[in-house]
XYZ file of C-alpha atoms in Angstrom:
623
model
C -11.873 -37.826 -3.023
C -11.735 -34.440 -4.517
C -8.242 -32.949 -5.469
C -9.057 -29.158 -5.118
C -5.849 -27.982 -2.657
C -7.909 -26.437 0.127
C -8.875 -22.544 0.221
C -5.573 -20.462 1.755
C -6.791 -19.300 5.842
C -5.877 -16.167 6.874
C -5.605 -14.459 10.372
C -6.581 -10.476 11.292
C -5.079 -7.848 10.106
C -3.143 -6.307 13.045
C -4.712 -3.580 14.180
C -2.359 -0.218 15.145
C -4.275 1.802 16.972
C -2.888 1.700 20.463
C 0.985 0.514 19.140
C 3.537 2.908 18.954
C 6.312 2.264 16.644
C 9.484 4.177 15.973
C 11.297 4.530 12.785
C 13.730 5.018 10.135
C 12.704 4.075 6.656
C 13.469 1.202 6.454
C 13.437 -0.056 9.817
C 10.561 0.474 11.952
C 9.633 -0.354 16.226
C 6.445 -1.364 17.783
C 5.543 -1.603 20.431
C 2.928 -1.097 23.805
C 3.225 2.014 25.244
C 5.283 0.481 28.273
C 8.066 -0.532 25.407
C 7.958 -4.271 25.409
C 7.522 -5.954 22.104
C 5.307 -8.531 21.654
C 2.151 -9.284 23.422
C 0.083 -7.659 19.981
C -0.022 -8.905 16.308
C 1.760 -5.492 14.642
C 4.544 -5.520 16.979
C 7.964 -6.747 16.219
C 11.016 -4.983 14.029
C 10.476 -5.182 10.697
C 13.424 -3.869 7.937
C 12.474 -3.687 4.061
C 9.468 -5.595 3.738
C 10.210 -8.594 7.077
C 9.882 -8.420 10.502
C 12.931 -9.660 11.914
C 12.271 -10.032 15.558
C 7.834 -10.749 17.032
C 9.174 -9.849 20.677
C 11.238 -7.287 22.812
C 10.558 -6.865 26.820
C 12.881 -6.208 29.435
C 12.037 -7.435 33.623
C 14.114 -5.983 35.882
C 13.942 -8.789 39.251
C 11.883 -10.145 36.925
C 9.145 -7.961 37.252
C 8.573 -5.347 33.376
C 8.782 -2.387 34.497
C 5.375 -0.581 35.467
C 5.393 2.142 33.054
C 4.625 6.343 33.839
C 4.953 7.615 31.004
C 6.559 8.023 27.167
C 8.813 10.883 25.658
C 8.909 10.397 22.001
C 10.086 11.085 18.292
C 9.473 9.369 14.710
C 12.793 6.991 15.253
C 13.271 7.336 19.142
C 11.168 6.463 22.486
C 11.931 7.181 26.429
C 9.999 5.155 28.341
C 9.756 6.122 31.899
C 8.500 3.173 34.452
C 9.116 2.671 38.343
C 11.226 -0.670 39.350
C 9.158 -1.457 42.802
C 9.954 -4.570 43.601
C 14.158 -2.600 45.256
C 11.998 0.225 46.008
C 12.129 0.511 49.912
C 7.889 0.353 49.114
C 7.384 4.490 50.430
C 4.883 5.939 48.379
C 7.477 8.361 45.868
C 8.571 6.174 43.968
C 12.936 6.706 44.360
C 13.643 3.384 41.889
C 13.661 5.392 38.856
C 13.754 2.966 35.072
C 14.711 4.458 31.805
C 14.097 2.855 28.509
C 15.535 4.680 25.296
C 14.659 2.890 21.492
C 16.673 4.365 19.500
C 15.853 2.947 15.152
C 18.153 3.505 12.743
C 18.556 1.787 8.731
C 19.009 -1.885 10.194
C 19.525 -1.275 13.132
C 17.885 -1.147 16.444
C 18.938 0.307 19.745
C 18.162 -0.723 22.921
C 19.505 1.628 26.824
C 18.284 1.059 30.035
C 18.902 2.948 32.864
C 18.635 2.164 36.494
C 18.451 5.917 38.777
C 19.156 5.207 42.416
C 16.879 8.378 45.137
C 17.039 5.996 48.445
C 19.928 6.584 50.504
C 21.784 3.201 50.312
C 22.331 1.247 47.069
C 20.455 -1.554 45.017
C 21.066 -4.577 42.893
C 19.345 -4.780 39.821
C 18.904 -8.131 37.763
C 18.412 -6.423 34.504
C 16.535 -9.125 31.876
C 15.748 -8.088 27.554
C 14.411 -11.016 26.249
C 14.808 -11.036 21.577
C 12.781 -13.285 19.672
C 13.825 -13.635 16.471
C 11.104 -14.647 14.032
C 11.613 -13.725 10.598
C 8.920 -13.334 8.075
C 7.548 -11.743 5.651
C 5.627 -8.402 6.005
C 2.478 -10.036 4.166
C 1.990 -12.774 6.593
C 2.176 -10.719 8.702
C -0.417 -7.675 7.901
C -2.445 -11.703 7.079
C -2.661 -12.913 10.279
C -0.667 -15.760 9.542
C 2.670 -17.091 11.992
C 4.726 -18.057 9.271
C 8.313 -17.493 9.544
C 10.845 -19.410 7.757
C 13.446 -22.093 9.681
C 16.693 -20.152 11.340
C 19.930 -21.107 11.471
C 21.956 -19.365 13.871
C 25.078 -18.386 14.370
C 26.423 -17.477 17.123
C 24.316 -14.204 18.328
C 23.599 -14.414 14.129
C 20.344 -15.325 13.257
C 19.094 -15.495 8.483
C 17.392 -17.239 6.691
C 19.878 -18.116 4.175
C 19.743 -14.981 2.725
C 18.992 -11.759 5.317
C 19.912 -12.488 9.377
C 19.190 -10.568 11.980
C 23.191 -10.322 15.065
C 23.000 -9.571 18.451
C 24.853 -7.904 21.031
C 24.823 -7.492 24.557
C 27.876 -5.910 25.893
C 28.869 -6.887 29.637
C 26.243 -9.449 29.928
C 25.310 -13.296 30.440
C 24.015 -13.862 26.789
C 21.977 -17.460 26.766
C 19.296 -18.787 23.388
C 16.641 -20.680 24.906
C 15.851 -21.493 20.603
C 14.851 -18.544 18.840
C 15.189 -15.967 21.146
C 18.205 -14.716 23.224
C 18.900 -13.999 26.877
C 20.866 -11.354 28.414
C 21.157 -10.259 31.472
C 22.952 -7.339 33.525
C 23.504 -7.501 37.118
C 23.980 -3.780 37.381
C 25.061 -2.218 41.284
C 23.126 1.010 41.892
C 24.876 3.039 43.882
C 22.649 6.064 46.170
C 21.979 9.062 44.465
C 24.256 7.051 41.077
C 22.224 4.868 38.337
C 23.703 2.128 36.341
C 23.072 0.856 32.325
C 22.239 -1.827 30.278
C 22.414 -1.822 26.216
C 21.727 -3.913 23.107
C 21.957 -3.664 19.292
C 20.175 -5.755 17.154
C 21.531 -5.251 13.554
C 19.949 -6.089 9.855
C 21.530 -7.405 7.036
C 19.172 -8.037 3.679
C 21.345 -7.821 0.234
C 17.518 -8.213 -1.042
C 16.543 -5.595 -0.674
C 15.096 -2.768 -3.143
C 15.004 0.667 -1.645
C 17.995 2.229 0.974
C 18.110 5.107 3.456
C 17.287 8.045 1.566
C 21.552 9.942 2.045
C 19.810 13.264 3.102
C 16.791 13.935 5.244
C 16.635 17.885 4.368
C 12.849 19.354 4.743
C 12.164 22.752 5.685
C 10.113 23.762 7.939
C 7.340 26.102 7.976
C 7.173 29.390 9.215
C 5.203 29.785 12.201
C 2.448 30.463 11.954
C 0.541 32.186 16.077
C -1.538 28.997 16.476
C 0.000 26.351 18.427
C -2.205 23.525 17.410
C -1.720 24.581 13.931
C 2.901 24.390 14.061
C 3.032 21.515 17.165
C 2.101 19.865 13.871
C 3.921 21.022 11.817
C 6.917 19.777 13.604
C 5.611 15.848 14.205
C 4.659 16.145 10.244
C 8.031 17.108 9.815
C 9.633 15.130 12.264
C 7.584 11.953 10.515
C 8.491 12.999 7.055
C 12.255 13.207 7.348
C 12.031 9.381 8.958
C 9.879 8.664 5.654
C 12.562 9.095 3.171
C 14.440 6.929 1.071
C 16.372 6.249 -1.483
C 17.011 3.782 -4.275
C 19.629 5.498 -6.293
C 18.883 8.702 -8.134
C 17.921 10.638 -5.210
C 15.067 10.896 -2.300
C 10.934 10.721 -2.279
C 9.072 9.448 0.555
C 7.866 5.671 1.281
C 4.315 5.409 1.572
C 4.326 5.359 5.686
C 4.226 2.525 8.500
C 4.099 0.055 8.647
C 3.125 -1.800 5.166
C 4.099 0.901 2.810
C 7.802 1.796 3.361
C 8.573 0.637 0.428
C 7.849 3.484 -3.208
C 4.873 4.040 -3.637
C 4.045 6.300 -7.550
C 1.319 8.012 -6.214
C 1.421 8.285 -2.858
C 4.880 9.594 -3.571
C 4.249 11.920 -6.140
C 1.363 14.006 -3.924
C 3.732 14.046 -0.863
C 6.568 15.579 -3.172
C 4.175 17.927 -4.744
C 1.906 19.109 -1.242
C 5.462 19.606 -0.241
C 6.938 21.677 -2.049
C 7.163 24.548 -0.702
C 9.301 22.806 1.562
C 12.623 20.225 -0.250
C 12.669 20.729 -4.309
C 15.464 18.242 -3.376
C 12.125 15.331 -2.743
C 10.280 16.273 -5.764
C 13.557 16.095 -7.732
C 14.485 12.576 -6.569
C 10.902 11.391 -6.341
C 10.766 12.149 -9.917
C 13.990 10.639 -11.203
C 12.884 7.546 -9.220
C 10.370 6.337 -10.710
C 11.250 8.185 -14.642
C 14.846 5.232 -14.347
C 11.703 2.346 -13.908
C 9.838 3.991 -16.286
C 7.562 1.321 -18.440
C 8.829 0.600 -21.613
C 6.225 -2.638 -22.574
C 3.223 -3.755 -22.417
C 2.750 -6.884 -20.077
C -0.053 -7.446 -18.399
C 0.799 -9.840 -15.745
C 2.213 -6.720 -14.296
C -0.023 -3.997 -15.564
C 3.036 -2.792 -17.254
C 2.964 0.301 -20.695
C 5.417 2.079 -22.150
C 5.426 5.363 -20.638
C 3.668 4.821 -18.093
C 4.520 5.230 -14.096
C 4.462 2.271 -12.008
C 1.735 1.534 -8.819
C 4.934 -0.074 -6.211
C 7.941 -1.875 -5.598
C 8.224 -4.437 -3.025
C 11.355 -7.240 -2.875
C 9.456 -10.435 -3.951
C 5.427 -11.279 -4.782
C 2.983 -8.970 -2.144
C 0.098 -11.384 -1.951
C -3.143 -10.604 1.113
C -3.898 -13.733 1.715
C -7.743 -13.915 1.112
C -8.947 -10.907 -1.129
C -7.408 -12.571 -4.104
C -4.467 -9.746 -4.068
C -1.010 -11.208 -5.600
C 1.133 -8.688 -6.937
C 4.427 -8.964 -8.773
C 7.705 -7.449 -6.540
C 6.950 -4.811 -9.784
C 3.381 -3.720 -10.513
C 1.931 -0.906 -12.421
C -1.366 -1.394 -12.056
C -2.494 2.609 -11.186
C -4.673 5.512 -13.590
C -3.260 7.688 -11.985
C 0.682 8.647 -11.495
C 1.588 8.906 -14.556
C -0.566 12.302 -15.048
C 0.292 12.390 -11.087
C 4.063 12.297 -12.294
C 3.873 15.286 -14.985
C 2.395 17.456 -12.751
C 4.959 16.991 -10.050
C 7.455 17.936 -13.213
C 5.324 21.059 -14.367
C 5.074 22.182 -10.302
C 8.834 21.686 -9.140
C 9.734 23.491 -12.499
C 7.323 26.223 -11.220
C 8.998 25.882 -7.989
C 12.474 26.691 -9.466
C 14.070 22.966 -11.062
C 16.454 24.160 -12.789
C 15.257 23.800 -16.311
C 18.217 21.202 -17.318
C 16.395 18.898 -15.421
C 13.270 19.459 -17.687
C 15.337 18.753 -20.156
C 17.315 15.573 -18.562
C 13.163 14.294 -17.727
C 12.341 15.379 -20.911
C 12.318 11.631 -22.326
C 10.275 10.110 -19.260
C 7.560 13.546 -20.133
C 6.765 12.926 -23.706
C 6.239 8.767 -22.790
C 3.853 9.670 -19.487
C 2.160 12.462 -21.852
C 1.882 9.864 -24.955
C 0.775 6.664 -22.520
C -2.313 8.995 -21.401
C -3.127 9.437 -25.174
C -1.428 6.229 -26.421
C -2.412 3.464 -23.370
C -5.110 5.530 -20.605
C -8.114 4.758 -23.026
C -7.681 1.961 -24.310
C -11.781 2.139 -26.086
C -11.381 5.028 -27.208
C -13.107 7.093 -25.106
C -10.867 9.677 -23.866
C -11.421 9.424 -20.593
C -8.672 7.460 -18.510
C -9.820 3.701 -17.478
C -8.409 1.565 -15.146
C -9.298 -2.458 -15.680
C -7.790 -5.410 -13.875
C -6.465 -7.395 -16.509
C -4.975 -10.527 -13.928
C -7.608 -10.462 -11.767
C -5.206 -11.281 -8.835
C -3.915 -7.103 -9.155
C -5.885 -3.908 -8.081
C -9.810 -4.231 -9.369
C -9.796 -0.593 -8.133
C -6.473 1.300 -9.099
C -7.123 4.861 -8.417
C -6.936 6.491 -4.889
C -9.199 4.302 -3.428
C -8.467 1.492 -4.382
C -10.310 -1.065 -2.163
C -12.796 -3.499 -3.897
C -15.811 -1.758 -2.604
C -15.448 1.721 -3.179
C -17.011 2.805 -6.533
C -19.991 2.355 -5.420
C -24.078 3.759 -7.272
C -25.570 5.686 -4.842
C -27.816 3.422 -3.895
C -24.931 2.065 -2.517
C -24.775 -1.206 -5.389
C -20.886 -1.501 -6.555
C -19.896 -0.170 -10.130
C -18.469 -2.577 -12.813
C -15.222 -1.625 -15.057
C -13.824 -0.602 -16.787
C -13.926 2.448 -14.200
C -13.145 5.900 -15.426
C -12.646 7.878 -12.779
C -13.447 11.794 -12.068
C -10.428 12.907 -10.866
C -8.250 10.710 -12.886
C -9.694 12.734 -16.186
C -8.399 16.388 -13.464
C -5.071 15.166 -13.669
C -5.199 14.259 -17.095
C -5.935 17.541 -18.304
C -4.244 18.605 -15.693
C -0.669 16.851 -16.867
C -1.803 17.785 -20.576
C -1.401 21.928 -19.735
C 1.981 20.819 -16.850
C 2.895 19.536 -20.124
C 3.196 21.593 -22.753
C 3.931 24.776 -20.739
C 6.704 21.692 -20.045
C 7.503 21.148 -23.846
C 7.611 25.849 -24.180
C 9.814 26.313 -22.025
C 11.759 23.515 -23.197
C 12.087 24.705 -26.826
C 8.927 22.422 -28.258
C 5.668 22.227 -28.715
C 3.013 21.931 -26.698
C -0.077 22.886 -28.604
C -1.546 19.227 -29.051
C -1.419 18.549 -25.133
C -3.601 21.669 -25.627
C -5.598 20.788 -26.971
C -6.342 17.959 -25.410
C -7.057 19.021 -22.624
C -9.909 21.405 -23.966
C -11.066 18.534 -25.791
C -10.768 16.783 -22.124
C -13.158 19.463 -21.072
C -15.868 18.998 -22.682
C -15.510 15.158 -22.708
C -16.423 15.848 -19.010
C -18.789 18.330 -18.742
C -20.803 16.297 -21.140
C -20.947 12.694 -19.222
C -19.607 12.979 -15.221
C -22.551 16.018 -14.291
C -25.531 14.353 -12.587
C -29.104 15.813 -11.127
C -29.684 14.052 -8.524
C -31.645 14.618 -5.456
C -31.701 18.263 -6.565
C -27.965 18.822 -6.542
C -25.964 18.632 -9.352
C -22.299 17.304 -8.696
C -19.850 15.752 -11.077
C -20.418 11.443 -10.061
C -17.448 9.521 -9.013
C -16.748 7.499 -12.513
C -18.066 6.640 -15.207
C -18.372 2.643 -15.015
C -18.370 0.255 -17.442
C -21.254 0.922 -20.141
C -19.961 4.403 -20.042
C -23.030 5.449 -17.120
C -22.162 7.680 -14.056
C -21.797 6.263 -11.169
C -23.429 8.778 -9.444
C -22.825 9.344 -5.457
C -21.829 11.876 -3.699
C -18.205 11.390 -3.175
C -15.014 13.610 -1.676
C -13.374 12.366 -5.553
C -15.268 15.353 -6.704
C -13.183 17.649 -4.510
C -10.173 16.645 -6.510
C -11.527 18.599 -9.480
C -10.694 21.701 -8.215
C -7.682 23.784 -8.952
C -7.523 22.135 -12.049
C -8.707 23.730 -15.044
C -11.407 21.030 -15.308
C -14.009 23.013 -14.319
C -15.351 27.023 -15.144
C -15.250 28.978 -12.356
C -18.716 28.455 -11.659
C -18.653 25.069 -11.476
C -15.186 24.995 -8.769
C -17.687 26.609 -6.515
C -20.118 25.504 -7.220
C -18.022 22.252 -5.663
C -17.238 23.341 -3.149
C -20.094 25.088 -1.460
C -21.022 20.844 -1.174
C -18.656 20.029 0.018
C -18.418 22.843 3.160
C -21.629 21.181 3.611
C -22.453 19.023 7.174
C -22.939 16.152 4.131
C -19.234 15.941 4.151
C -17.607 18.585 6.260
C -17.554 15.902 9.773
C -15.734 19.200 11.941
C -12.468 16.674 11.254
C -12.757 16.314 7.836
C -13.612 15.692 4.915
C -15.673 12.327 4.771
C -14.853 10.376 1.172
C -18.129 9.969 0.682
C -21.395 11.931 2.136
C -23.359 10.867 5.083
C -26.686 10.844 2.248
C -25.349 7.868 0.491
C -26.540 4.833 0.368
C -23.956 3.358 0.492
C -22.041 5.689 3.770
C -19.910 3.742 6.743
C -17.940 6.594 8.814
C -15.819 3.221 8.790
C -16.175 2.090 5.412
C -12.307 2.684 4.318
C -13.596 3.956 0.926
C -16.885 4.982 1.790
C -17.343 7.380 4.986
C -13.852 8.013 5.892
C -11.520 10.589 6.298
C -8.375 10.450 4.277
C -6.631 13.732 5.780
C -4.197 14.233 2.880
C -7.552 14.061 0.505
C -9.001 16.814 2.314
C -5.105 18.690 1.788
C -5.761 17.800 -1.883
C -9.144 19.398 -1.667
C -7.769 22.776 0.316
C -4.884 22.669 -2.037
C -7.387 22.410 -5.227
C -8.871 25.345 -3.900
C -6.768 27.478 -2.741
C -5.678 27.403 -6.768
C -9.244 28.090 -7.013
C -9.566 31.599 -5.172
C -11.990 29.715 -3.091
C -9.514 30.335 0.145
C -13.013 30.755 2.343
C -14.121 27.836 2.005
C -10.422 26.162 2.208
C -10.263 27.873 5.844
C -12.907 25.913 7.198
C -11.413 22.311 6.651
C -7.599 23.427 7.062
C -9.597 24.764 10.380
C -11.285 20.928 11.127
C -8.106 19.589 9.797
C -6.281 21.376 12.923
C -8.782 19.809 14.964
C -7.829 16.268 14.318
C -4.189 16.485 14.436
C -4.049 18.255 17.716
C -6.243 14.993 19.324
C -3.978 12.811 17.351
C -1.003 14.715 19.278
C 0.580 15.986 15.459
C 0.537 12.803 14.152
C -2.027 12.549 11.637
C -3.349 8.276 10.616
C -3.519 7.524 7.151
C -7.285 7.377 7.988
C -10.228 7.728 10.478
C -13.717 7.822 10.987
C -16.458 10.085 9.541
C -18.215 10.731 12.343
C -18.939 14.563 12.976
C -18.637 16.530 16.235
C -21.779 16.170 17.222
C -21.721 11.887 16.666
C -18.333 12.334 18.666
C -15.830 14.413 20.585
C -13.878 13.497 19.504
C -12.278 12.437 15.921
C -12.435 7.456 16.613
C -9.586 6.110 14.810
C -10.022 3.103 12.197
C -8.403 0.635 14.187
C -5.978 -0.579 10.527
C -5.276 2.819 10.195
C -0.809 3.494 9.117
C 0.879 6.162 10.652
C 2.596 7.851 10.125
C 1.993 7.967 6.926
C 3.796 10.827 4.346
C 0.986 12.118 2.864
C -0.987 12.380 6.035
C 1.898 14.314 7.578
C 2.037 16.457 4.164
C -0.972 17.744 3.660
C 0.255 20.676 7.254
C 2.022 22.486 4.038
C -1.418 23.081 1.903
C -3.659 23.595 5.531
C -0.447 26.215 6.806
C -0.909 28.036 3.932
C -4.953 28.293 4.277
C -4.725 29.242 7.429
C -1.934 31.833 6.841
C -3.629 33.449 3.846
C -3.348 37.548 3.574
């Protein structure tokens, strides 16, 4: 008999594309379009890294409400429907139900109004059922049915640390196991209305991030393009709802449902794209990450002195079936550190007081030092990564899935990996860091020389000629050889000072060609590569933030015409997604599909997808 433990069984990751979410970080509620919660695996009420409610259903006269439409913003939704069981049966509906859900940090309010257009009174028997099920977010993501055991005190249920309380004024309340059923008998006069309300209050003293005290993000000016302006308004609303604070000022949670926390790369990129709309967000993001900057070498967490973290969780975050186990504070990212430096530089250029730069000088010098002393462990001068634990992220750039770094024939590269865009980010960070040091009376000469040396190394090692085309490879592999697939990563070299103007123009011409530009946005991999698949997470899909970063780089490089081509494609896509661009979607072209095709597990709203509207707006309104 074997003593080996049985393999961990895992289900399927919940699909998200048909679900509706209302949120105000760090709380979110996922439901069907009619407002009922419970029919799909993603459904529930979440707070931080835990789900508290698995189902929340409404019945009127014993029947579901028949949905007629939904109006929503980021933090609330109004579900409209009919109660035909108590109507008069004529063709025109006369008894209407409006169900309004509002989410606030740690709270959800459900309000039900029955409106009677008949000439006689009706009695509406209202029932709201709440099924409490406290489970870790990671188990929900894995499709595992693993709620914790609950203890009840009246209408408050908890697991010994966290709890959820239910309040239903005026209702007859019954507990059925771990569910609470609230019932109201509403007498609705002719031409009148009657109402019922239920509230949830969540308490979790272990939560590591809280709601932002300030949720200010300015509006973009009207562009004259109705589709772009709708996207801009929806994006601003979503971004405000995603703001969090860990004690040093606001930052953007990466996205819903899985990333409602601090992510170094995501939060920095969102803040950088949003600089024209919020200097406060940039400063909050900088200070939050500086307060958690690495100070020691710890292979278990990938921490190193000066390194900016990847993510923060309430506890160890496990991904069953993927072999990934991440510690609560995890530093497994190669790009967050140079991106932090560039955010500080760009924020200073945008008006961040020099005093704030002086206060952040220790973090700046430590981050620059990390690039020099730890970022290139083999002494090649290229920033590289490798997971030393075997349970961390195999890839530690923005394309962090295990199969994202592929050769032209589709085979997967072995590490340590040096990504092309990370060298560009490091070059830009060195130039920006030099300017910051000069501004505060120090000397940036070392870092200008470092950036120039990076340009020379890159030009010698990364450019390849394949299939009659010359382009930068996505990466160098563990042997220092180019990983020669054509990917959108090359687009993130634009505007960073890594390339010459001629090289930038050449790369931009490749990116606006139909092999990359799908008509809906920029594919992550050119469709003529061996590893391409339109629904691959990182090898053929379209990520709006990726397209947005490339557009911004094109504008920095003076390539306005190319920027406008990609910007127009994202506006068309945003219109198709009702102004809420998802994390990613399929790389099918406009010739292959008349509308963008969802990647069904794509998160939304996603901070950097929403923030992509800023460079798009800049490109399309440039004089």
